[in-house]
């Protein structure tokens, strides 16, 4: 049989979309028409590419493999015009980026603006989401804060991003300043739900002493949340208003600490870091425009904020 480009797009969209209906909308067809096309392709290949239930459609192992190959082929086709342009100055097409709301607004959006000025032929799409990973598999690059648990994507570190424990001066005056992590059991803590992490289990270790290269033992404390939110900016605001202690990314609280709105607590202890990474699916079929943006984000000039 001969595979058509429409067959590649079909599996590519099915892998990206949260439902069959969403995939049908993205292809501008009806769900029954999309289902019929899928059945025809399965019959021609002689394998099941998806399993269907009353509520959803899931790709089989063969379907996942077909979708991965389809994505790589479509990326190469889309990148063909760039191969005949003189260098990066001729970059064209669409680059889709997904990033968390806070970090995306403050750091990624300004960098994309500078990148776009260098490459006016590009169309850039920025999707800001609570959980860009793993929600946006249709993106060319995904900016992620925290650990990465998918080996099929390649992670490139943008910033190490320590996490700081902070509180307002008013809170510390009223409740006292913790001297060690176990003291947090007697304090109001503000917890953030993100990336399916355990929001109330805070891991820590003593900060290294200068000249001592031995790593301190890692420990953890289970805090009782006084407040919980899925928005880091809200958590920081609550801490600034004196409602409790918050464990937040350095990039988000550094300015508040500098301005005196927050005070860093337990600086002699290190809490688990949440490195900022930019993820790309694979090296296979990566277009020149994606390569250019990845290099720009990693470059010191691109990283300047």
Short mmCIF file of N, CA, C and O in Angstrom, two decimals, residues 100-111 233 236 250-256 305:
data_model
loop_
_atom_site.label_atom_id
_atom_site.label_comp_id
_atom_site.label_asym_id
_atom_site.label_seq_id
_atom_site.Cartn_x
_atom_site.Cartn_y
_atom_site.Cartn_z
N UNK A 100 5.15 27.26 31.34
CA UNK A 100 4.31 27.55 32.50
C UNK A 100 3.92 29.04 32.52
O UNK A 100 4.65 29.89 32.01
N UNK A 101 2.78 29.33 33.12
CA UNK A 101 2.29 30.71 33.14
C UNK A 101 3.33 31.69 33.67
O UNK A 101 3.71 32.65 32.98
N UNK A 102 3.80 31.49 34.90
CA UNK A 102 4.68 32.47 35.53
C UNK A 102 6.01 32.62 34.82
O UNK A 102 6.39 33.72 34.39
N UNK A 103 6.74 31.52 34.65
CA UNK A 103 8.04 31.59 34.00
C UNK A 103 7.90 31.99 32.54
O UNK A 103 8.74 32.71 32.00
N UNK A 104 6.82 31.54 31.92
CA UNK A 104 6.60 31.89 30.51
C UNK A 104 6.41 33.37 30.31
O UNK A 104 6.98 33.96 29.38
N UNK A 105 5.60 34.00 31.17
CA UNK A 105 5.37 35.44 31.05
C UNK A 105 6.65 36.23 31.31
O UNK A 105 6.98 37.17 30.59
N UNK A 106 7.34 35.86 32.39
CA UNK A 106 8.46 36.68 32.85
C UNK A 106 9.73 36.47 32.06
O UNK A 106 10.50 37.41 31.84
N UNK A 107 9.98 35.24 31.62
CA UNK A 107 11.27 34.94 30.99
C UNK A 107 11.18 34.50 29.53
O UNK A 107 12.00 34.92 28.72
N UNK A 108 10.22 33.63 29.20
CA UNK A 108 10.20 33.08 27.85
C UNK A 108 9.62 34.07 26.85
O UNK A 108 10.17 34.23 25.74
N UNK A 109 8.53 34.75 27.18
CA UNK A 109 7.92 35.70 26.25
C UNK A 109 8.90 36.80 25.80
O UNK A 109 8.99 37.08 24.60
N UNK A 110 9.67 37.42 26.71
CA UNK A 110 10.64 38.42 26.25
C UNK A 110 11.71 37.84 25.33
O UNK A 110 12.14 38.48 24.37
N UNK A 111 12.15 36.62 25.60
CA UNK A 111 13.17 36.01 24.76
C UNK A 111 12.61 35.70 23.36
O UNK A 111 13.29 35.89 22.36
N UNK A 233 2.24 32.01 41.62
CA UNK A 233 2.17 33.45 41.87
C UNK A 233 1.22 33.75 43.03
O UNK A 233 1.47 34.65 43.84
N UNK A 236 3.03 32.87 46.27
CA UNK A 236 3.98 33.93 46.65
C UNK A 236 3.24 35.13 47.23
O UNK A 236 3.66 35.73 48.23
N UNK A 250 13.54 30.06 42.98
CA UNK A 250 14.37 31.25 43.16
C UNK A 250 14.00 32.35 42.18
O UNK A 250 13.93 33.53 42.54
N UNK A 251 13.74 31.98 40.92
CA UNK A 251 13.43 32.99 39.91
C UNK A 251 12.18 33.79 40.24
O UNK A 251 12.05 34.95 39.86
N UNK A 252 11.25 33.16 41.00
CA UNK A 252 9.99 33.81 41.29
C UNK A 252 10.05 34.70 42.54
O UNK A 252 9.34 35.70 42.62
N UNK A 253 10.89 34.36 43.52
CA UNK A 253 10.90 35.11 44.78
C UNK A 253 12.13 36.00 44.95
O UNK A 253 12.19 36.79 45.88
N UNK A 254 13.08 35.89 44.05
CA UNK A 254 14.33 36.65 44.21
C UNK A 254 14.09 38.15 44.31
O UNK A 254 14.66 38.83 45.16
N UNK A 255 13.24 38.68 43.44
CA UNK A 255 12.97 40.12 43.45
C UNK A 255 12.21 40.52 44.71
O UNK A 255 12.45 41.60 45.27
N UNK A 256 11.28 39.67 45.16
CA UNK A 256 10.53 39.97 46.38
C UNK A 256 11.46 40.00 47.59
O UNK A 256 11.31 40.84 48.50
N UNK A 305 17.75 38.65 30.69
CA UNK A 305 16.41 39.17 30.97
C UNK A 305 16.51 40.52 31.66
O UNK A 305 17.48 40.82 32.28
#
